Coordinates of C-alpha atoms in Angstrom, one line a residue:
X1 CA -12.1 6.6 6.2
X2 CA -12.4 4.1 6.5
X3 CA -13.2 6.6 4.4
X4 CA -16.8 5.6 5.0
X5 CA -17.7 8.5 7.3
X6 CA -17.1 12.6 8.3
X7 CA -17.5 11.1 11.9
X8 CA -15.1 13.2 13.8
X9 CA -14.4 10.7 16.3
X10 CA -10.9 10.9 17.7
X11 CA -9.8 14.0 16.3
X12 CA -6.5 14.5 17.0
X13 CA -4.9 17.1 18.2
X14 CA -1.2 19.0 16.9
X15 CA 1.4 17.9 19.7
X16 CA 5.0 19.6 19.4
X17 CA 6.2 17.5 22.7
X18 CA 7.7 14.4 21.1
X19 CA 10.8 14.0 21.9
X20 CA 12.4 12.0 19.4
X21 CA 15.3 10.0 19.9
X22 CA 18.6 10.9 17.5
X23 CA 18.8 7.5 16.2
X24 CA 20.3 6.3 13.0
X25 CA 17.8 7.3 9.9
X26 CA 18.8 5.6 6.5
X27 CA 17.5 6.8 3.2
X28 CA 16.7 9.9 4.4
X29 CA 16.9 13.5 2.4
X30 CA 19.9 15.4 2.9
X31 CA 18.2 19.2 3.0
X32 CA 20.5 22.2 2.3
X33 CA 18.8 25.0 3.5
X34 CA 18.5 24.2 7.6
X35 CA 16.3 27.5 7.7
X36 CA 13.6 26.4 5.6
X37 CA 13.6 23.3 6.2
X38 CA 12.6 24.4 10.2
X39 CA 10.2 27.0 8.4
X40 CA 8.8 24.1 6.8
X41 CA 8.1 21.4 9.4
X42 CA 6.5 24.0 11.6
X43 CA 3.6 24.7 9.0
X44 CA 3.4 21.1 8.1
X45 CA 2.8 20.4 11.9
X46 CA 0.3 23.1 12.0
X47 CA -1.4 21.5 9.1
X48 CA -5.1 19.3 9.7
X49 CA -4.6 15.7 10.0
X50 CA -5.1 14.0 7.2
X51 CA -6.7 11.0 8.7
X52 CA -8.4 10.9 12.3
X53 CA -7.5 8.3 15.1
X54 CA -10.6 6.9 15.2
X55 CA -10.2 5.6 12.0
X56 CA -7.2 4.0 12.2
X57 CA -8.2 2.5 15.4
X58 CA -11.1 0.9 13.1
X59 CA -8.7 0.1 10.5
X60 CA -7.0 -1.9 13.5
X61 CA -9.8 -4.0 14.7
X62 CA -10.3 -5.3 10.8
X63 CA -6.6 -6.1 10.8
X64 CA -7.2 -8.0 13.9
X65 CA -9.7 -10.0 11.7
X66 CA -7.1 -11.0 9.2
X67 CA -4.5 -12.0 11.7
X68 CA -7.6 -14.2 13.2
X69 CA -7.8 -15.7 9.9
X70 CA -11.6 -14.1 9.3
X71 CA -10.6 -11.7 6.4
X72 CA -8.1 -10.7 3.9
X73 CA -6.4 -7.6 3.1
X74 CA -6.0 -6.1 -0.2
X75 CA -3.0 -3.8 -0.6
X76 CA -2.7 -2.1 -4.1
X77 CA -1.3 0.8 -5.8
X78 CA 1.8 2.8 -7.3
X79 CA 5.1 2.0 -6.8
X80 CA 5.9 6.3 -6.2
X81 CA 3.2 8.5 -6.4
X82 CA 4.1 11.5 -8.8
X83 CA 2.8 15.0 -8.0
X84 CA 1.4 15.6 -11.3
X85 CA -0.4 12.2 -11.7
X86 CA -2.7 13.3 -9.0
X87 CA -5.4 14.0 -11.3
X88 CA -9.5 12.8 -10.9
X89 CA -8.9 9.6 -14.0
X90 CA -6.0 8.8 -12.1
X91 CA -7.5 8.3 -8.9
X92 CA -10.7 7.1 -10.0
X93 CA -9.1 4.6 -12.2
X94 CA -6.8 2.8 -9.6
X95 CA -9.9 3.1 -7.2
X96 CA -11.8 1.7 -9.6
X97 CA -9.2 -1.5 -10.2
X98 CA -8.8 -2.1 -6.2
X99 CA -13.2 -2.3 -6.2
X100 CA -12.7 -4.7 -9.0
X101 CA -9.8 -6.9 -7.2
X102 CA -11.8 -6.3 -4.0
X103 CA -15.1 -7.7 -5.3
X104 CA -13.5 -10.8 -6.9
X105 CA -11.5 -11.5 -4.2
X106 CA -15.1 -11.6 -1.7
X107 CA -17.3 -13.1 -4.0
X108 CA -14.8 -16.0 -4.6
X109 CA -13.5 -16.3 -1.7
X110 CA -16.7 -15.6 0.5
X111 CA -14.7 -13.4 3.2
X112 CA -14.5 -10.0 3.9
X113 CA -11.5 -7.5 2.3
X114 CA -9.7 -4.8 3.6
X115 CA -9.3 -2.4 1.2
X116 CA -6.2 -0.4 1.3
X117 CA -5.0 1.8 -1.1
X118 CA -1.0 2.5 -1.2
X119 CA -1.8 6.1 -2.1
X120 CA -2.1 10.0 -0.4
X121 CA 1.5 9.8 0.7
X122 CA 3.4 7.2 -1.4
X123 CA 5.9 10.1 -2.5
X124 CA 8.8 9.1 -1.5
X125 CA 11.3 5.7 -2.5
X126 CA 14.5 4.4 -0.8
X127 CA 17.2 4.2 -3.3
X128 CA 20.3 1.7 -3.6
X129 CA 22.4 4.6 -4.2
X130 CA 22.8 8.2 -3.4
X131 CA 23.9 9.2 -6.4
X132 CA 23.1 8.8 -10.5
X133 CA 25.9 9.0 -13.2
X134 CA 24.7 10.2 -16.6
X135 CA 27.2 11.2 -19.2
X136 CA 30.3 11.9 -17.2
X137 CA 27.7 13.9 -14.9
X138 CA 26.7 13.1 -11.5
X139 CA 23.9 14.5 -9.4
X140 CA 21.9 13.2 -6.4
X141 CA 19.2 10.4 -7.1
X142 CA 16.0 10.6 -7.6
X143 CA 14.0 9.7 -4.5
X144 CA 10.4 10.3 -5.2
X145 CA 8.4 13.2 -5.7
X146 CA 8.8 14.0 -1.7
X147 CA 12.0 15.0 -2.3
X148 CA 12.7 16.0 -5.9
X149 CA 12.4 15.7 -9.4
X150 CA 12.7 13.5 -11.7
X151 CA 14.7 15.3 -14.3
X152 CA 18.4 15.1 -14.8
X153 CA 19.1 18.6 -13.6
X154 CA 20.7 20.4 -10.6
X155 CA 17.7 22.2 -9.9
X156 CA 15.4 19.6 -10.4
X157 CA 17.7 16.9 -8.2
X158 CA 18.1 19.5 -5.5
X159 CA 16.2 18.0 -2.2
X160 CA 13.7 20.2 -1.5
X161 CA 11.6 20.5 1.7
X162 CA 9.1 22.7 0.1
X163 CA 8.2 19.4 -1.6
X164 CA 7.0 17.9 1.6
X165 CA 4.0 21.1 1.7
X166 CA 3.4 20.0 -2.0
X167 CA 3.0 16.0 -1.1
X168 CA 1.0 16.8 2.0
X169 CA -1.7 18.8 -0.4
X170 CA -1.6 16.4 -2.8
X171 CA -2.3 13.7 -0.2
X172 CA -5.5 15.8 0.8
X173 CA -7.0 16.5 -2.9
X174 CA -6.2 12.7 -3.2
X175 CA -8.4 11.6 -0.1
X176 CA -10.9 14.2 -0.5
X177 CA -11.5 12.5 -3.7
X178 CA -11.5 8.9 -2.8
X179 CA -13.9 9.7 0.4
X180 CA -16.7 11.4 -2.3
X181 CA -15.5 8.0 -4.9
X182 CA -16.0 5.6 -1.9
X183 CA -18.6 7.5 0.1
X184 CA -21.1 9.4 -2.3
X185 CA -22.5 5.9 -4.5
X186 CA -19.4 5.6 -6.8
X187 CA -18.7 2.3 -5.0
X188 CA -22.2 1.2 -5.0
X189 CA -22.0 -2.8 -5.1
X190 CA -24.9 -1.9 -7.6
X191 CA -22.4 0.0 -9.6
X192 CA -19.9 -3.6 -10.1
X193 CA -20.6 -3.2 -14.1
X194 CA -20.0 0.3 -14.3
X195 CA -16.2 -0.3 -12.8
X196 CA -15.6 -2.2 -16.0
X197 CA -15.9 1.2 -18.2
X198 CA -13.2 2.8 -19.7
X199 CA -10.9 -0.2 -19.9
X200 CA -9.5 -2.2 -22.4
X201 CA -11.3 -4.9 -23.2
X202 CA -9.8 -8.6 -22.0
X203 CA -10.0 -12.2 -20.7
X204 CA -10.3 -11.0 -17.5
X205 CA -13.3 -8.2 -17.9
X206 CA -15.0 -10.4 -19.7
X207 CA -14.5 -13.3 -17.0
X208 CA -15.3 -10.2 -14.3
X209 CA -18.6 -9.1 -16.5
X210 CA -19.9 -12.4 -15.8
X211 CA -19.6 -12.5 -12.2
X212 CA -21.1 -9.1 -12.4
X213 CA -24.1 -10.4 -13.5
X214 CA -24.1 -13.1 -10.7
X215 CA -23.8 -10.3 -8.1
X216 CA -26.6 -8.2 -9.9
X217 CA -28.9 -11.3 -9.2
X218 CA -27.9 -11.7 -5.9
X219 CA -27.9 -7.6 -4.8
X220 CA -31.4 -7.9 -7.0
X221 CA -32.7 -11.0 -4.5
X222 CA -31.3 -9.4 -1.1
X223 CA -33.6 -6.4 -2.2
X224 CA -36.6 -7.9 -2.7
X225 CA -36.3 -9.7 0.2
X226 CA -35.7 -6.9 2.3
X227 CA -32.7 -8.9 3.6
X228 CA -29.7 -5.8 2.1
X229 CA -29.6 -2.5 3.5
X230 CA -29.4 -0.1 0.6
X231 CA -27.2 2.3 2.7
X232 CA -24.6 0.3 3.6
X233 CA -24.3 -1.4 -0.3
X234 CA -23.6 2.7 -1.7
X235 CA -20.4 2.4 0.9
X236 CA -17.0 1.1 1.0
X237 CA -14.8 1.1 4.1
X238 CA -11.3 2.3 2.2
X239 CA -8.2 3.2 4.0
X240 CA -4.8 4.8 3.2
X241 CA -1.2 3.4 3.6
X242 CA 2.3 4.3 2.6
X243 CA 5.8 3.8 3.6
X244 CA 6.8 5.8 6.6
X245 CA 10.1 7.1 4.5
X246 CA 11.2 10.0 5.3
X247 CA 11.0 11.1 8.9
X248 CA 10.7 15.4 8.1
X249 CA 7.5 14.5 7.0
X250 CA 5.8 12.1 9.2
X251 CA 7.3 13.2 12.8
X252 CA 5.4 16.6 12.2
X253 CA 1.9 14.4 11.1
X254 CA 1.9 13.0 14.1
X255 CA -0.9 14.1 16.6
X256 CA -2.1 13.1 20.4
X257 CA -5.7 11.9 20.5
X258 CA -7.6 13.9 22.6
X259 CA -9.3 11.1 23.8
X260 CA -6.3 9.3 25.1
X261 CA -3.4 11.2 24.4
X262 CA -1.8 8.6 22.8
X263 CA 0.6 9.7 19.7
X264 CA -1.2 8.8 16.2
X265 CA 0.7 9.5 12.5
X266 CA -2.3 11.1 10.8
X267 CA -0.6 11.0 7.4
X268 CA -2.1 8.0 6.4
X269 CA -4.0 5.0 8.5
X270 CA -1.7 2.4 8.3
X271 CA 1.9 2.7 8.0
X272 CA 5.0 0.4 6.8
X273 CA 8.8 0.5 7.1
X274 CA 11.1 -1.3 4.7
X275 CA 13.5 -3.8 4.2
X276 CA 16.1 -1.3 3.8
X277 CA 15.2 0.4 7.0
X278 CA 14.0 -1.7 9.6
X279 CA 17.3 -1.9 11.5
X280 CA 16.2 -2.9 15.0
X281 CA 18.4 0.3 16.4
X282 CA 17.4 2.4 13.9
X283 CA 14.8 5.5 13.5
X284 CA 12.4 4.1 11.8
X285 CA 11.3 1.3 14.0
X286 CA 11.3 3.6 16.7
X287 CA 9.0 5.6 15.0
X288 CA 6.3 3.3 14.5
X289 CA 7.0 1.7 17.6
X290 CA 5.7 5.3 19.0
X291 CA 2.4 5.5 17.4
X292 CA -0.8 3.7 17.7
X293 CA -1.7 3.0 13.8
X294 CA -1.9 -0.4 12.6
X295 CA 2.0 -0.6 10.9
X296 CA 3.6 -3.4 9.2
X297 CA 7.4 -4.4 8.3
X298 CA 8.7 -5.8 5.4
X299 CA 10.9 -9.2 5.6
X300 CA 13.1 -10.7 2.8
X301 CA 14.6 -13.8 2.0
X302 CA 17.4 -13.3 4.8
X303 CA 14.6 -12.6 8.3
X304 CA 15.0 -15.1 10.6
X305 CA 13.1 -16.1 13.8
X306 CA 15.5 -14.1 16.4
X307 CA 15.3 -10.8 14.0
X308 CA 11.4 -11.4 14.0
X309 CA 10.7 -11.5 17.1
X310 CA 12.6 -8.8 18.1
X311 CA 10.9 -6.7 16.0
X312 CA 7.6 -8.4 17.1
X313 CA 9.1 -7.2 21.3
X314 CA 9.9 -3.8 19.3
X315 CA 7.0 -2.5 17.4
X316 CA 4.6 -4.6 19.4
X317 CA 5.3 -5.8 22.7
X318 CA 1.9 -6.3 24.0
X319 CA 0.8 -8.3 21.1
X320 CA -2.4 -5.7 20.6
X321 CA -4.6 -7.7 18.1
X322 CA -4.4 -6.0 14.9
X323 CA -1.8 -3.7 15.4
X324 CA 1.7 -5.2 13.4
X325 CA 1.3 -7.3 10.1
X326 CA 4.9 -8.4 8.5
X327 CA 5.1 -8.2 4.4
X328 CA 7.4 -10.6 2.8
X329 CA 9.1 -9.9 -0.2
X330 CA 11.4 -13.0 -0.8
X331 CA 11.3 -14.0 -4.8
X332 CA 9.3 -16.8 -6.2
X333 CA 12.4 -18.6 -6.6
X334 CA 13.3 -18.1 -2.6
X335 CA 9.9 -18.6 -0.9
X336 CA 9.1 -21.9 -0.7
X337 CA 12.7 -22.7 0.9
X338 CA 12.4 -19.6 3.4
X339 CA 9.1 -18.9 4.3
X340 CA 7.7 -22.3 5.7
X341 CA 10.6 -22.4 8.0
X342 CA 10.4 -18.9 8.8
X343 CA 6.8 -19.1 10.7
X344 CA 7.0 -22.9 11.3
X345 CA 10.1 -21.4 14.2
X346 CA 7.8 -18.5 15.2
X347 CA 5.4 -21.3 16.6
X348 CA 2.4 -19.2 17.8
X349 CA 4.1 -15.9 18.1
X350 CA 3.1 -16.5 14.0
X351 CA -0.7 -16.6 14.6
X352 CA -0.7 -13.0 16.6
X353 CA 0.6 -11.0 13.3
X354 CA -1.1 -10.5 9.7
X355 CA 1.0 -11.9 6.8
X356 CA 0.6 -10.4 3.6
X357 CA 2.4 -11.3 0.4
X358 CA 4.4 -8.8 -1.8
X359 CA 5.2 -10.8 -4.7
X360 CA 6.2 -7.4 -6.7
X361 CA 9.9 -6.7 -4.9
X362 CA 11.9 -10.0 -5.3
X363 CA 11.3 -10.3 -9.1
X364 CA 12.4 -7.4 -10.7
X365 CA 14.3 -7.8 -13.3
X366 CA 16.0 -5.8 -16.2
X367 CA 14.7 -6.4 -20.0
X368 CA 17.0 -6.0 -22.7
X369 CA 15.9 -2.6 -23.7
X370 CA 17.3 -1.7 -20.0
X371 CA 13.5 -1.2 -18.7
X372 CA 13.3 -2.8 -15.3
X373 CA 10.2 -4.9 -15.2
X374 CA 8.5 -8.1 -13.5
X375 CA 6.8 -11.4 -14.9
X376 CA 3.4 -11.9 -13.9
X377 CA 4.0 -15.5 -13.9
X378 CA 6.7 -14.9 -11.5
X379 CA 4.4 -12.6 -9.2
X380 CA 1.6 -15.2 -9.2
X381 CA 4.2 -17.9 -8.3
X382 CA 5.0 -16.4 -5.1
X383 CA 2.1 -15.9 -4.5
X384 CA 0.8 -19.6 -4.6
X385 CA 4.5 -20.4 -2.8
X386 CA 2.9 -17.6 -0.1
X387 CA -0.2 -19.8 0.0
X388 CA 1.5 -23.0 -0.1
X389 CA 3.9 -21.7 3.2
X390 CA 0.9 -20.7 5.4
X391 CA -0.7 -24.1 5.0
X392 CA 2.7 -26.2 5.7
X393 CA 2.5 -23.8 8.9
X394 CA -1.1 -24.0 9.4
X395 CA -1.1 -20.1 9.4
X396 CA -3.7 -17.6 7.7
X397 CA -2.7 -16.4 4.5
X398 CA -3.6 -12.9 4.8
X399 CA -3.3 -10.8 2.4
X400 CA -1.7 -9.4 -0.8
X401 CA 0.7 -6.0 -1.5
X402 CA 0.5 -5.2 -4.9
X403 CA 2.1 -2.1 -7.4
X404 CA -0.7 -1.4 -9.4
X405 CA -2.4 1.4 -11.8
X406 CA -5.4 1.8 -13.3
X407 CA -4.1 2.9 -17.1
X408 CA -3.0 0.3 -19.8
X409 CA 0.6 0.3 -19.4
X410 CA 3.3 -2.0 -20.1
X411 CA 5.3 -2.6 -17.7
X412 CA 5.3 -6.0 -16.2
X413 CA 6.0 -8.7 -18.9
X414 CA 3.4 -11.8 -19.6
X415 CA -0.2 -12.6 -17.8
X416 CA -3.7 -12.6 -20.7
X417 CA -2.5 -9.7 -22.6
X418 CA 0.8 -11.6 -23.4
X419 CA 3.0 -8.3 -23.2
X420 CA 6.4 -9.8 -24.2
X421 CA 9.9 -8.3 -23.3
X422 CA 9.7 -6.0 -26.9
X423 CA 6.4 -4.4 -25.4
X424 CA 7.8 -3.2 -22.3
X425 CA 8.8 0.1 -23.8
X426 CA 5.5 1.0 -25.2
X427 CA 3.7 2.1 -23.0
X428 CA 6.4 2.4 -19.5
X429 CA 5.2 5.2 -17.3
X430 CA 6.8 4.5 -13.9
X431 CA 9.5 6.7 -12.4
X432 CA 10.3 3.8 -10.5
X433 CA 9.2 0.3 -10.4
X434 CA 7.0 -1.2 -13.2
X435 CA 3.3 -2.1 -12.3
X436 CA 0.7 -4.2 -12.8
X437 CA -1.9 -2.9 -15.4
X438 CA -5.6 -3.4 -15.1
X439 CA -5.7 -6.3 -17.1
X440 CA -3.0 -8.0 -15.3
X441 CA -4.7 -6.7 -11.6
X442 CA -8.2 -8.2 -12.4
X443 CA -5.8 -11.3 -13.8
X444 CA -4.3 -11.4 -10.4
X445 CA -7.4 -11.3 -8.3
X446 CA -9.3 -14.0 -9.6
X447 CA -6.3 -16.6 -9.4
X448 CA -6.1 -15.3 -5.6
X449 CA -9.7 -15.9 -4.9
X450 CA -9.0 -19.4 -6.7
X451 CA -6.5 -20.2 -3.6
X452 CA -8.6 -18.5 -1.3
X453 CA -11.4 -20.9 -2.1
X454 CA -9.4 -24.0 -2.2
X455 CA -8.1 -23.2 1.6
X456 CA -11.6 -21.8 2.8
X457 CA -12.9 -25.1 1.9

């Protein structure tokens, strides 16, 4: 990992020295049993990295690309991870959308992508409230997978650190399966047709089938010229990211490199703290503050120059290419009155970040059957109103964050496959926030690598 490599380089090593700082931690699990709890961080940080520091540190250098304005990221996958999705078609399918996005995004846009999956870790959600009322009954919300169940029971509701063992396994079969997907010839550039099996067939496929064929003849004429390197086309660099949530489980991830002692989180290569916890005094700054992955911070509508740079003199005081990308989440309807402003005031300090648009989290909505769901038409409008800031600025547009699966569900309204408001409950599998299906991802990508184009050009 990139997940292109078992190159051992960095392995880090299991620290339990780090002092952390009893700071204010929002949305965090409140655990019953203090016994097991102890029981159960001690084997978690006994555990194997999941992830070496030598990747991430690679993973770092492509994000300093992006914030250069040389490449773009692509950041896809579920809202929450379930344990019991984690199955082969799961994987393979949203692995096989994020290739797709990938290769329309490079071959219309003629730069390199970062490929990062939001998976092997993405267990856990913050929650508006603490509690859920159903009935006359009240028991604690659900808050991912991480923490407990989604069933309306006591015993399923009860947070349960045992859970944490569960999510770190599951993160392991889920890597050790995308490493043989992206390693072992599955992501062959060779392959670009066979990523269109198994779907549902659409505008977009077909649209993608065609520029499949273009590549063919291009990978075809690189051959026989002796110009491609067959090796390196069987390959895909492919790294992990989630939301550094809940502090029981990352603090014990986190591991000194032996080669520089320096603290890494080897849950997943790059991680992210939210909106709802990135209070500048708070614990979860601090923790990525702490550790020497490539991290990024989400800002809505209401960030502001002073609260940006002071997480900017926070997370990354030396300004280490690569290291802090900020994700807005602002609404189509707010972006083009916040955003331009927003890195207009940040002057230069704008240029020495990565910028990548989530246009999933400010246009939610709920549909009459009481689903909550998204407009496509909405996501790809702040989008272009992302694109549209970053040239005002004269800033890199760089990069996307997108909820997304692989199966043909319907949960975001609109795009080619006109899924109206009455579809929403067809086919509705989140436990959380609705996604993008395939159709509607492919959809996606090729309108990105439209504006890519235009400001390449």
């Amino acid at each position: 990992m990139g997940l292109v490599s078992t190159d051992l380089t960095g392995l880090a090593l299991g620290t339990h020295d780090v002092d952390w700082p009893d700071l204010p931690a929002l949305q965090q699990p409140t655990w019953d049993d203090p016994v097991a709890l102890a029981q159960t961080l001690s084997v978690l940080a006994s555990y194997p990295p999941l992830v070496f520091a030598g990747e991430a540190d690679q993973l770092r250098e492509h994000m300093a690309q992006v914030a250069a304005g040389n490449a773009f990221t692509l950041q896809g996958g579920d809202c929450a991870e379930t344990l019991s999705e984690v199955t082969g078609p799961n994987i393979r399918d949203r692995i096989k959308t994020i290739l797709q996005m990938a290769v329309v995004l490079t071959y219309g846009a003629g730069m390199p992508i970062v490929k990062v999956g939001r998976m092997a870790g993405q267990f856990a959600k913050p929650r508006s409230s603490d509690m859920e009322t159903r009935d006359g009954v009240t028991l604690p919300a659900y808050r991912g997978d991480m923490v407990n169940g989604f069933e309306f029971t006591p015993e399923s509701r009860r947070h349960d650190p045992e859970r944490l063992l569960r999510s770190y396994h599951a993160s392991s079969a889920t890597l050790n399966l995308v490493r043989g997907f992206t390693s072992g010839g599955f992501a062959d550039l060779r392959s670009v047709h066979a990523w269109n099996r198994g779907f549902i067939k659409g505008p977009a496929q077909k649209r993608y089938e065609q520029m499949a064929n273009e590549i063919d003849r291009a990978v075809r004429f690189l051959e026989a010229s002796g110009v491609a390197d067959a090796e390196e086309m069987r390959r895909v660099e492919f790294y992990s990211a989630h939301e550094a949530l809940v502090l029981d489980y990352e603090r014990p991830m986190v591991r000194r490199d032996h080669r520089t002692g320096l603290l890494y989180d080897t849950s997943a290569h790059l991680l992210w703290v939210g909106e709802r916890t990135r209070d500048l005094d708070g614990a979860h700054l601090d923790f990525i503050s702490r550790i020497q992955n490539p991290v990024a911070v989400k800002l809505g509508p209401g960030a502001d120059r002073e609260t940006v740079l002071a997480i900017m003199d926070k997370v990354d005081p030396d300004r280490i290419p690569g290291r802090l990308s900020f994700i807005t989440r602002m609404g189509a309807e707010r972006i083009g009155d916040v955003l331009p402003a927003l890195l207009t005031s940040l002057g230069e300090e704008a240029r020495r970040v990565s910028w990548i648009c989530d246009p999933m989290h400010g246009n939610t909505f709920t549909s009459p059957g009481g689903f909550k769901t998204r407009r496509f038409e909405d996501v790809v409008e702040e989008v272009r109103g992302f694109f549209a800031a970053h040239a005002e600025a004269g800033t890199h547009p760089g990069g996307i964050h997108v909820e997304l699966t692989g199966n043909d569900v319907t949960e975001c309204v609109g795009g080619a496959g006109e899924i109206n408001l009455a579809d929403v409950g067809l086919r509705y599998e989140t436990l959380c926030d609705p996604r993008l299906n395939h159709q509607q991802s492919l959809e996606l990508a090729f309108l990105v690598a439209e504006m890519l184009e235009r400001g390449v050009r």
